[in-house]
Coordinates of C-alpha atoms and ligand atoms in Angstrom, one line a residue:
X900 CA -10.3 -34.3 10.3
X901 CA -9.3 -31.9 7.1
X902 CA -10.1 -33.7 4.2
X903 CA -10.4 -31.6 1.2
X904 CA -14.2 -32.3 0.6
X905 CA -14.7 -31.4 4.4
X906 CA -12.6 -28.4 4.0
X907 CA -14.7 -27.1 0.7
X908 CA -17.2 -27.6 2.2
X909 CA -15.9 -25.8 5.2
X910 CA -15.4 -22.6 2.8
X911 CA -19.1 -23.1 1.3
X912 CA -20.7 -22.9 4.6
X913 CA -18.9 -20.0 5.8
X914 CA -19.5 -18.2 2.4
X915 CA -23.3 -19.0 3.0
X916 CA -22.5 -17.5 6.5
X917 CA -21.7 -14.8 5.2
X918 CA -24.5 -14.2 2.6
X919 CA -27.6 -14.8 5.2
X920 CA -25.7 -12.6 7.9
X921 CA -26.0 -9.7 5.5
X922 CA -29.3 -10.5 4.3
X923 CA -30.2 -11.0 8.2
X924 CA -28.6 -7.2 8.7
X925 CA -30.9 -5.6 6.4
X926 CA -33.8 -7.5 7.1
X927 CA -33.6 -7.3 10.9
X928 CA -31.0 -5.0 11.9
X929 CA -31.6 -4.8 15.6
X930 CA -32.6 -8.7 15.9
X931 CA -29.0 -8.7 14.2
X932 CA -27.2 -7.0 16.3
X933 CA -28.2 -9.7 19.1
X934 CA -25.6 -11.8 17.9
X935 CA -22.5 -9.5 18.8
X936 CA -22.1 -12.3 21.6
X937 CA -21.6 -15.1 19.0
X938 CA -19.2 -13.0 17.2
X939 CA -16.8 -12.2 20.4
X940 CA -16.5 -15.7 21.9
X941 CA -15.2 -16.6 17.6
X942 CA -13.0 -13.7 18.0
X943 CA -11.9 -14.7 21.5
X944 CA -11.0 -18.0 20.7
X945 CA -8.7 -17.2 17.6
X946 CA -7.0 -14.6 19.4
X947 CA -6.4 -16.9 22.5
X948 CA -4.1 -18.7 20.9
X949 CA -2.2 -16.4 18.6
X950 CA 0.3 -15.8 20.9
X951 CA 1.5 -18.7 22.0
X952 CA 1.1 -20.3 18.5
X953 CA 3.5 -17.1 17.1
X954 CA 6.1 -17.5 19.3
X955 CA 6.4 -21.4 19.1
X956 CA 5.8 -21.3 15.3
X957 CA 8.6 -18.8 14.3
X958 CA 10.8 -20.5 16.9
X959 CA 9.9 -23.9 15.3
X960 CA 10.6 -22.4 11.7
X961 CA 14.1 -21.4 13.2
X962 CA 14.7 -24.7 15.1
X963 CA 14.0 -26.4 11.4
X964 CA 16.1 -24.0 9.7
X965 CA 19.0 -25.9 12.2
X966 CA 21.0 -22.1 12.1
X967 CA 20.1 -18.8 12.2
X968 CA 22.2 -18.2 9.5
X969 CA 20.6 -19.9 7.1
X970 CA 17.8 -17.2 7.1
X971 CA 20.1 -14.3 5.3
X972 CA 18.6 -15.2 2.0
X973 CA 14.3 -16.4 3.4
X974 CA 15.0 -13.3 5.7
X975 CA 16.1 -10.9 2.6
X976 CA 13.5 -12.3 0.2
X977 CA 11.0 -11.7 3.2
X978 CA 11.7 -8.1 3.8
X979 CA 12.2 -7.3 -0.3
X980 CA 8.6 -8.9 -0.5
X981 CA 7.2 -6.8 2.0
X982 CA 8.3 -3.8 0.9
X983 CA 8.4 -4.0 -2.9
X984 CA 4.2 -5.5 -2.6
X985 CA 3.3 -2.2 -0.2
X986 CA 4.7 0.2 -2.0
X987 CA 3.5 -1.2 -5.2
X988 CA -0.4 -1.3 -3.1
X989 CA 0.3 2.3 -2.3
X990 CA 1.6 3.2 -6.2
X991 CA -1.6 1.8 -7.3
X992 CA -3.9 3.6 -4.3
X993 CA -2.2 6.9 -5.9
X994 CA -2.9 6.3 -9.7
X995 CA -6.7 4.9 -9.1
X996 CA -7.7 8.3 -6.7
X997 CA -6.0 10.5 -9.1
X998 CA -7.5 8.7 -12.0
X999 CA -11.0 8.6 -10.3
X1000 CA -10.5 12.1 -8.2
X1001 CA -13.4 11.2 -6.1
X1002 CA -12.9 14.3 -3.7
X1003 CA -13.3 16.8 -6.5
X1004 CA -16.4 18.8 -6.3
X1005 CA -17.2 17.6 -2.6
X1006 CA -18.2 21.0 -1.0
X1007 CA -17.5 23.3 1.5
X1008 CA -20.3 22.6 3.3
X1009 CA -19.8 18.7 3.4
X1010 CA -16.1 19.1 4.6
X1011 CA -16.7 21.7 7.8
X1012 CA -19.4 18.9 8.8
X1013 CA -17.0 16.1 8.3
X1014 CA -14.3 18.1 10.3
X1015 CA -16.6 18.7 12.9
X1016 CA -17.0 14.9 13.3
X1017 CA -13.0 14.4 13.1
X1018 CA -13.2 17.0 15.7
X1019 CA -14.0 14.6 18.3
X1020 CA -10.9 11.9 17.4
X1021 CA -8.3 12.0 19.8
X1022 CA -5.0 11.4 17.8
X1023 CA -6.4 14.1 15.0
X1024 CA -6.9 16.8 17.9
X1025 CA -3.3 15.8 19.2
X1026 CA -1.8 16.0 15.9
X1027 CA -3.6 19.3 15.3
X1028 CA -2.8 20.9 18.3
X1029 CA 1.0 20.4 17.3
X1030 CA 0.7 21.4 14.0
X1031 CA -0.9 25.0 16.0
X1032 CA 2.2 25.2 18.3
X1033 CA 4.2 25.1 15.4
X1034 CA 2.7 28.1 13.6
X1035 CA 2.4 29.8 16.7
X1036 CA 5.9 29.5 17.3
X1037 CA 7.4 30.4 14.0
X1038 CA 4.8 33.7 14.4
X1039 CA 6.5 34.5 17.6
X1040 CA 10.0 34.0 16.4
X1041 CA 10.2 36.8 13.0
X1042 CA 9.8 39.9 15.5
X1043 CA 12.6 38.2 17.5
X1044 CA 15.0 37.9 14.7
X1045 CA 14.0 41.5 13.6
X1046 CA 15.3 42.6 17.1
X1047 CA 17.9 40.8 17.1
X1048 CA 19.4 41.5 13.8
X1049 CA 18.8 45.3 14.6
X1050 CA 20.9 44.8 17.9
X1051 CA 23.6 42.7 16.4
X1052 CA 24.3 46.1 13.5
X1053 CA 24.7 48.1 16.5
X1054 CA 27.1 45.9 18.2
X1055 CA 24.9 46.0 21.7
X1056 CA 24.4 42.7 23.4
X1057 CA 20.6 41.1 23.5
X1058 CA 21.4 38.5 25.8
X1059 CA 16.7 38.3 26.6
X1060 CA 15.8 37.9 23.0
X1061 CA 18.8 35.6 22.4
X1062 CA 17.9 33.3 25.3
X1063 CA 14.3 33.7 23.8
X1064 CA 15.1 32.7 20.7
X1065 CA 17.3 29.5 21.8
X1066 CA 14.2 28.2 23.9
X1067 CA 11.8 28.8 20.9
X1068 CA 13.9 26.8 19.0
X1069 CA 14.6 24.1 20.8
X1070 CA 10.8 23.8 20.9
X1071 CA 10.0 23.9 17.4
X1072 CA 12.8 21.5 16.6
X1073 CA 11.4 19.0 19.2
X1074 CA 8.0 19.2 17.9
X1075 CA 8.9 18.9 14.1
X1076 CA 10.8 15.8 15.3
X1077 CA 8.2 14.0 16.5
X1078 CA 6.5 14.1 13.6
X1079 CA 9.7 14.3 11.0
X1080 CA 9.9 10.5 9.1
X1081 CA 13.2 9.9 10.8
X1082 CA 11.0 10.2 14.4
X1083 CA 8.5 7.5 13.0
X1084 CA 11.5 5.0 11.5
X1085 CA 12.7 5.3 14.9
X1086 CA 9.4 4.6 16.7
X1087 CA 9.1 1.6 14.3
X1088 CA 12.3 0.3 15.1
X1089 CA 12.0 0.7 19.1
X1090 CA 8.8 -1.3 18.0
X1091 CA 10.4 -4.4 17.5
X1092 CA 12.1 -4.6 21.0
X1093 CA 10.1 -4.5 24.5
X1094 CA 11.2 -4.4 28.2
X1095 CA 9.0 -7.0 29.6
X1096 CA 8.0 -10.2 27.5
X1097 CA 5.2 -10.8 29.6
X1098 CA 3.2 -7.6 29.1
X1099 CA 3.9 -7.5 25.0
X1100 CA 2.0 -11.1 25.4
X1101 CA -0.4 -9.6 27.6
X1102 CA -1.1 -7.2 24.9
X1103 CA -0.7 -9.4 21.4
X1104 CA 1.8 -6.8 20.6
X1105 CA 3.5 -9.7 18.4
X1106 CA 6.8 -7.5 17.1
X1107 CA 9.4 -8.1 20.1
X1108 CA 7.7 -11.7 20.7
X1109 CA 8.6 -12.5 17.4
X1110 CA 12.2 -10.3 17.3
X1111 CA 12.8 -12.4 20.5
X1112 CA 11.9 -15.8 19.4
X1113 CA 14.0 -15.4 16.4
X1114 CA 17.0 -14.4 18.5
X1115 CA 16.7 -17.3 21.1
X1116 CA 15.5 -19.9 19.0
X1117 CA 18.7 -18.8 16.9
X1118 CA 20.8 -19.5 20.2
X1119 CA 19.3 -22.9 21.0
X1120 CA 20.3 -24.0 17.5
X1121 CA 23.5 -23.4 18.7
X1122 CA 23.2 -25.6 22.0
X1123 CA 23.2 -29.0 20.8
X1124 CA 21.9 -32.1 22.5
X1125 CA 21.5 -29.9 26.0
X1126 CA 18.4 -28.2 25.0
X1127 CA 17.0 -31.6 23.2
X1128 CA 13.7 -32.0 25.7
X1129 CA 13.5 -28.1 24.6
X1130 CA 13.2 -28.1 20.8
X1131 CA 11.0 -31.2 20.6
X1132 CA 8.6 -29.3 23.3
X1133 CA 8.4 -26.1 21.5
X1134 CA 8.2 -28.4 17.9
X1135 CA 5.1 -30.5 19.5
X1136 CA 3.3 -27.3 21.4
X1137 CA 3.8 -25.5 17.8
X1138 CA 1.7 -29.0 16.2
X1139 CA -0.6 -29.1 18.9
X1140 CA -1.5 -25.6 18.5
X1141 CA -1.9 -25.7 14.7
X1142 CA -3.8 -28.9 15.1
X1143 CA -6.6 -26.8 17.4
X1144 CA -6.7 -23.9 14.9
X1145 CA -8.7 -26.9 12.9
X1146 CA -10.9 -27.8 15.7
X1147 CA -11.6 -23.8 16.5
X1148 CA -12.1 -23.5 12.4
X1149 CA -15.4 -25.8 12.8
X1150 CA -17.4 -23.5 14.5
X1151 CA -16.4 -20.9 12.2
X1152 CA -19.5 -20.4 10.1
X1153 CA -21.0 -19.7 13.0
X1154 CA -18.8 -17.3 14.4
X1155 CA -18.5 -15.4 11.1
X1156 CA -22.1 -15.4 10.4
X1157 CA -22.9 -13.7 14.4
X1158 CA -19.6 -11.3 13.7
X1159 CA -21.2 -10.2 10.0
X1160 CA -24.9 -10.3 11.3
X1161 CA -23.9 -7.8 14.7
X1162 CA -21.5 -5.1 12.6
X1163 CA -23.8 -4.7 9.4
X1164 CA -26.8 -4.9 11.7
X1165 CA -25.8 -2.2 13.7
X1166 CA -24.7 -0.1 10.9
X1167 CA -28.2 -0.6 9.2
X1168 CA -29.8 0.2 12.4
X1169 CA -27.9 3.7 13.1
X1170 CA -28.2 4.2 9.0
X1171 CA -24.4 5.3 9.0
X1172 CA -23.7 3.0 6.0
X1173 CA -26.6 3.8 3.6
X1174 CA -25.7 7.8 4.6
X1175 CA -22.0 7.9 4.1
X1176 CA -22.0 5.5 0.6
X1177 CA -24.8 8.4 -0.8
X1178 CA -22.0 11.1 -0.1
X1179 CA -18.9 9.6 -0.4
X1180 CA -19.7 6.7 -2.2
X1181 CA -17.2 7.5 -5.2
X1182 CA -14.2 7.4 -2.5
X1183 CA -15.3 3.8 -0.9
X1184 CA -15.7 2.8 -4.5
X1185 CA -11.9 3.4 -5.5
X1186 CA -10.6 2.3 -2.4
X1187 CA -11.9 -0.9 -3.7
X1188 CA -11.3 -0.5 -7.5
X1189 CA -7.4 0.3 -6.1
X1190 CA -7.4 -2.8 -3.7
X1191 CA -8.8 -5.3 -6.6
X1192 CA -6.3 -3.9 -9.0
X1193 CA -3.7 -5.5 -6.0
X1194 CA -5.0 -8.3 -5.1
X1195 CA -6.6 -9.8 -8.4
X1196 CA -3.9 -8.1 -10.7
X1197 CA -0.4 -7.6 -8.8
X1198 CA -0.2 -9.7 -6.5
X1199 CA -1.1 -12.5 -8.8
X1200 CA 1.3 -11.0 -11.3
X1201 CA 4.4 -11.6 -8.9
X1202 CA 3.0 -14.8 -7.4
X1203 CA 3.0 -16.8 -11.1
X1204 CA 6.2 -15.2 -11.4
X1205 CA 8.2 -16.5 -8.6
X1206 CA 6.8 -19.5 -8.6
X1207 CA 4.7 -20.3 -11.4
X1208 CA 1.4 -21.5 -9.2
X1209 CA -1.8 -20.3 -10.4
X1210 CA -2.6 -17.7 -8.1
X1211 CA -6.7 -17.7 -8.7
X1212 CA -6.6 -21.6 -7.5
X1213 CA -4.4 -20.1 -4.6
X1214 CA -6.5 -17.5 -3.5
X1215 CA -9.6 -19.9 -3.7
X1216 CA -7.3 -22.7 -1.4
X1217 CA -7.0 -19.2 1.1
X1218 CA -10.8 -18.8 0.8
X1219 CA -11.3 -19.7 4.8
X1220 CA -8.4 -17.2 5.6
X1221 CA -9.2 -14.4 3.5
X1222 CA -13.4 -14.8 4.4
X1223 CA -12.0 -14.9 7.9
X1224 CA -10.3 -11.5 7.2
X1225 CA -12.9 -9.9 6.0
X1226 CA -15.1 -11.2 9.1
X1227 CA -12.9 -9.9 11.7
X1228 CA -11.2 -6.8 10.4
X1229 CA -7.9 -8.2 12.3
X1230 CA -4.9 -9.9 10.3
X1231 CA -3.9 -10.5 13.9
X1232 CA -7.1 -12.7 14.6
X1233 CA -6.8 -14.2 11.3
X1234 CA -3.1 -15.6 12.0
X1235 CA -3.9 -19.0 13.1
X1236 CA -6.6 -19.3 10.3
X1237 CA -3.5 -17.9 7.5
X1238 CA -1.5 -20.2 8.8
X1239 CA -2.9 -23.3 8.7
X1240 CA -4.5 -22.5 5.4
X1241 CA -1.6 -21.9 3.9
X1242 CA 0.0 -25.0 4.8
X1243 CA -3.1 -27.2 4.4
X1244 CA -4.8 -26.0 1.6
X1245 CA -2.5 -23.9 -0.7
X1246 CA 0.6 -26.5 0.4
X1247 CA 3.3 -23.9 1.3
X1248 CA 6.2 -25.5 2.8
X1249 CA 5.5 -25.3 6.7
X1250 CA 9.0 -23.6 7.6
X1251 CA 8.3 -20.9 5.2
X1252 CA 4.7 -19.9 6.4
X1253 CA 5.7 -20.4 10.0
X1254 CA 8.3 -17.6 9.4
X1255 CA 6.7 -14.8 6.8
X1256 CA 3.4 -15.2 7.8
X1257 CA 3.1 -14.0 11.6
X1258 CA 5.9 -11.4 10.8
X1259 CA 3.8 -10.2 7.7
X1260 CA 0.4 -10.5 10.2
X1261 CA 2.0 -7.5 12.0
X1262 CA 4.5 -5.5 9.3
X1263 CA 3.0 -6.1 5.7
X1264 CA -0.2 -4.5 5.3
X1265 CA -0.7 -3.6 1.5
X1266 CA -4.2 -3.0 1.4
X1267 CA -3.7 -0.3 5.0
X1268 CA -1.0 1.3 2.9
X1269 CA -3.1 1.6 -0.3
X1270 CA -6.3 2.7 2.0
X1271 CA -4.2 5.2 3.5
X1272 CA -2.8 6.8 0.6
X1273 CA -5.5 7.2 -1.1
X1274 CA -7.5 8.8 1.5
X1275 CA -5.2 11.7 1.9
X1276 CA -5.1 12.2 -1.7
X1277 CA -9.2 12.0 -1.2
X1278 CA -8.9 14.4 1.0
X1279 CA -6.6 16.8 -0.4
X1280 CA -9.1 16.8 -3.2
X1281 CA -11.8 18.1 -1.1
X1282 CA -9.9 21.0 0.2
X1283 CA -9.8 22.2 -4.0
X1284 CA -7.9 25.0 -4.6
X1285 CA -7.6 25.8 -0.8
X1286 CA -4.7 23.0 -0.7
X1287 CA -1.7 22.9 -3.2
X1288 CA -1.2 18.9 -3.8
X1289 CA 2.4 18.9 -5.2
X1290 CA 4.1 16.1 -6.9
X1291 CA 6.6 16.4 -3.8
X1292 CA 3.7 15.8 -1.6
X1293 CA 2.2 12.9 -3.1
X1294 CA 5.7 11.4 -2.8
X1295 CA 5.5 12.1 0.8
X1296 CA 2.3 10.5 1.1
X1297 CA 3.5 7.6 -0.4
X1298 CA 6.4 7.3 1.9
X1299 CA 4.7 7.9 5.1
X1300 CA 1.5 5.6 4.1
X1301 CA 4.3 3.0 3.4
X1302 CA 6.0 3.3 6.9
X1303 CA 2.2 4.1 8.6
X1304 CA 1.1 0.9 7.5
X1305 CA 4.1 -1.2 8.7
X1306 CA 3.5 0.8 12.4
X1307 CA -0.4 -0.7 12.0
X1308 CA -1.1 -3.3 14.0
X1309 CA -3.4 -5.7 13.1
X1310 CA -6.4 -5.1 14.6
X1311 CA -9.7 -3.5 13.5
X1312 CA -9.8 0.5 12.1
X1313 CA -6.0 0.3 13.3
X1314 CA -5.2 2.3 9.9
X1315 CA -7.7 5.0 11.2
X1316 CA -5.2 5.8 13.9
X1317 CA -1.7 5.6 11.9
X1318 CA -3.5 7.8 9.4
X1319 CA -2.9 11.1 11.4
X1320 CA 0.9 10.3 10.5
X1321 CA 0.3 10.7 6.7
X1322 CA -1.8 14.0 6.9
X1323 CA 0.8 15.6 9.7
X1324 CA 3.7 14.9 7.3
X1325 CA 2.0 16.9 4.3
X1326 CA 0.3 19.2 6.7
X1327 CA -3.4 18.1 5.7
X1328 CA -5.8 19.1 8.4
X1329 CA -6.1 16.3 10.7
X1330 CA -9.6 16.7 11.7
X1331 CA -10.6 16.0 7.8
X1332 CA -10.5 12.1 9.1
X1333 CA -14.1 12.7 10.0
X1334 CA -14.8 12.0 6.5
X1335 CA -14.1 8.5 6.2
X1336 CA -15.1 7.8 9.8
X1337 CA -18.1 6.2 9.0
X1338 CA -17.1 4.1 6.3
X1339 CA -13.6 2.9 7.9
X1340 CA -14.9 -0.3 9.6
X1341 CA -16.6 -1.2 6.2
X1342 CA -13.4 -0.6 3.9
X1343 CA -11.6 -2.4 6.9
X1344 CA -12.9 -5.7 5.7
X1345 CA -11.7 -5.1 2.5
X1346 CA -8.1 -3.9 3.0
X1347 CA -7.8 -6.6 5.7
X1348 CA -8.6 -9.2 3.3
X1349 CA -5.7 -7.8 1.0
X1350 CA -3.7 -7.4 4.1
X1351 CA -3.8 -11.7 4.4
X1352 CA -3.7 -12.2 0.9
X1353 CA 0.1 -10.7 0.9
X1354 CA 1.2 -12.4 3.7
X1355 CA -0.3 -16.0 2.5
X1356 CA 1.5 -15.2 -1.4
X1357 CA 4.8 -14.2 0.4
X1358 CA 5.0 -17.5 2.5
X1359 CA 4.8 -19.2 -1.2
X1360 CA 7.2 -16.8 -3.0
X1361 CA 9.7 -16.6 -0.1
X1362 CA 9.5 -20.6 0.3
X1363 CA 12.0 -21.2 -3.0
X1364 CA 14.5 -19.1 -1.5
X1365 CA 14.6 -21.7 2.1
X1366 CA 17.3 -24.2 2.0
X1367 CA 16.6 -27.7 1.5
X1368 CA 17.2 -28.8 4.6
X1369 CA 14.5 -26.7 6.1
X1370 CA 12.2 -29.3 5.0
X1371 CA 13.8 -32.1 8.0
X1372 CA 12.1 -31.9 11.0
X1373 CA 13.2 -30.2 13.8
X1374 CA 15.8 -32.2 15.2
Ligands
LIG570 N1 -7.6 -4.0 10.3 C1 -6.3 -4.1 9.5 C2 -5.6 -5.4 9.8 O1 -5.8 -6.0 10.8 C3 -5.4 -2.9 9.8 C4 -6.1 -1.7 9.4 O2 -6.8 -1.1 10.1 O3 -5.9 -1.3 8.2 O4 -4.9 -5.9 8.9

């Protein structure tokens, strides 16, 4: 059923897709946007099956392994992937807007109207209002501390402003926590556990379904012959599944070419795209300068180094995944597509992809954490000389886009919303996310595409570092 030529050929067609859905956008936008329908039942039918093809994949990784144990060294190499790839994504995202400084010289007049927009996004407005609580505060408390200080020299008691004090406080050191990084590492970490199985599935919120199948699929290597029907059940469910990613795969073209036609023919129609790429065009252009410099340079770079594949003819065997990506916006969506690419096509051991890739679907998102970096800077740059960007700050920014990305999750314009994180923690006016608003689902693609790239080139790295045995099948 997946021969190579009818793979290729596979690819072609959905490149072709691709191609006439954009000339289809331009040439009939509204006619275009018809096929929004087409696009949704694709969408559906990947994301059907991602969860149960997660949680019986990383338990069927496990199961192969034969011990939990044995994952110490995959399970290091994964993590030291994940984060030495997105911080180098984010390094890059730093050097290529300072470079390019596409915010310089962008106007008063063009940031108020942006802000006005940003206005009207939820999360900005709740970040923002905090941000005003905390000045407020710190305005009330100075004439407090004179009166106090005054009273203590005199030796009187103030037990009012004391007690008004204390309750100030305690305020503003609740509010800076909820925004302080050691707040968002915990959020992160409270993200990998939930307190009912059923709704996380309910919700593809993939973290604590993979957290848990790791943890009881660890167990059951531990039961022996008892849980025997078990393992071969969860081993044959996990083949089944990965057998009808193929047979959802051939109505792909389709699927992509309705998804591209409806987005690009409703953003012709309302004329967002056209308007925002004549003003801010610089910006979208080194948000994708940065991301090629990732995915064509650096990635590649540590792909041939760990394990000496060519990493062009690996990125052409992803070709269905990483078109996929850039169809749906979603690494989430794109899972079952990754997956069976990467053990197909590019030939990465199947224990190795069945564990770094629906982890790195939800955690490693190097082209969100570039995307996000850069856009503050972006945005600092637009403020001029009305915003002091410190070398402390960009460090900051780098820090939080690192952890804002990992929070992501890996559906469309998610980095839109963990964004507000990164412009709280270096106090950049929230609202100011009006300015890439219009071109966020279009840089999306992009970033999403780099997103899968990272997870598909971590499977291969990570795969040396799996024991031998993990190549047996499950017993
Ligand atoms: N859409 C991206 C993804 O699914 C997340 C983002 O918004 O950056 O990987």
């Amino acid at each position: 059923m997946s021969s190579p030529t009818h793979s290729n050929r596979l690819t072609l067609l959905i490149i072709v897709a691709i191609v006439l859905a954009i000339v289809v956008a331009f040439a009939a936008p509204v006619t275009a946007t018809g096929f929004a329908v087409g696009g949704d039942i694709f969408l559906r039918l990947l994301k059907m099956i991602v969860v149960p093809l997660v949680v019986t994949s990383v338990m069927s990784g496990i199961l192969g392994l034969g011990d939990v144990r044995k994952l110490g060294r995959p399970g290091g190499a994964t993590i030291g992937y994940y984060l030495a790839t997105t911080i180098l994504s984010v390094v890059t995202g730093l050097v290529v807007v300072n470079a390019i400084g596409p915010g310089k010289g962008i106007g008063a007049e063009a940031l108020a109207a942006a802000s006005a927009e940003g206005a009207e996004n939820e999360r900005a407005m709740e970040a923002k209002e905090q941000q005003e609580r905390i000045d407020e505060i710190n305005k009330e408390l100075i004439p407090l501390y004179v009166v106090r200080s005054k009273y203590r020299n005199t030796g009187e008691p103030t037990p009012a402003t004391d007690r008004d004090i204390a309750r100030l406080e305690a305020e503003l050191k609740e509010l800076k926590s909820e925004s302080g990084i050691g707040k968002i590492v915990s959020n992160l970490t409270l993200m990998l556990f939930t307190d009912n199985l059923f709704k996380s599935a309910a919700e593809t919120d993939l973290l604590p379904l993979i957290a848990f199948s790791i943890v009881f699929a660890g167990m059951l290597t531990t039961l022996g012959e008892r849980v025997d029907g078990l393992t071969s059940l969860i081993d044959q469910i996990n083949h089944a599944l990965m057998q009808f990613v193929l047979l959802i795969m051939n109505v792909a073209p389709i699927g992509i070419f309705c998804l591209v036609a409806a987005k690009f023919g409703k953003a012709n129609a309302d004329g967002t795209l056209a308007e925002a790429l004549a003003q801010i065009g610089w910006f979208v252009l080194t948000v994708i300068i940065g991301l090629s410099v990732h995915a064509f340079i650096t990635l590649p770079l540590i792909l041939w180094v760990f394990t000496r594949r060519n990493p062009y003819r690996f990125m052409l065997d992803m070709g269905q995944a990483l078109l996929t990506a850039f169809s749906t916006a979603s690494s989430s969506a794109t899972l079952p597509v990754t997956m069976e690419t990467a053990v197909r096509k590019a030939g990465v051991k199947e224990k190795s992809v069945e564990f770094v890739v629906p982890i790195g679907a939800t955690i490693n998102m190097d082209g969100t954490a570039l995307y996000e970096a850069a856009t503050a800077i972006f945005i600092a740059q637009a403020l001029g000389d009305a915003y002091d960007l410190t070398l402390a700050k960009q460090i900051t920014i780098a820090l939080t886009a690192t952890l804002a990305a990992i929070g992501a999750a890996g559906i469309p314009e998610a980095g839109l919303v963990t964004m507000v994180i990164v412009l709280n923690a270096v106090g950049l006016p929230v609202e100011a996310i009006g300015f890439v608003l219009s071109v966020d689902w279009f840089l999306d693609r992009f970033r999403t595409t780099v997103n899968v790239l990272g997870d598909a080139m971590g499977s291969a790295v990570v795969e040396g570092t799996l024991p031998d045995e993990a190549d047996a099948a499950p017993a």
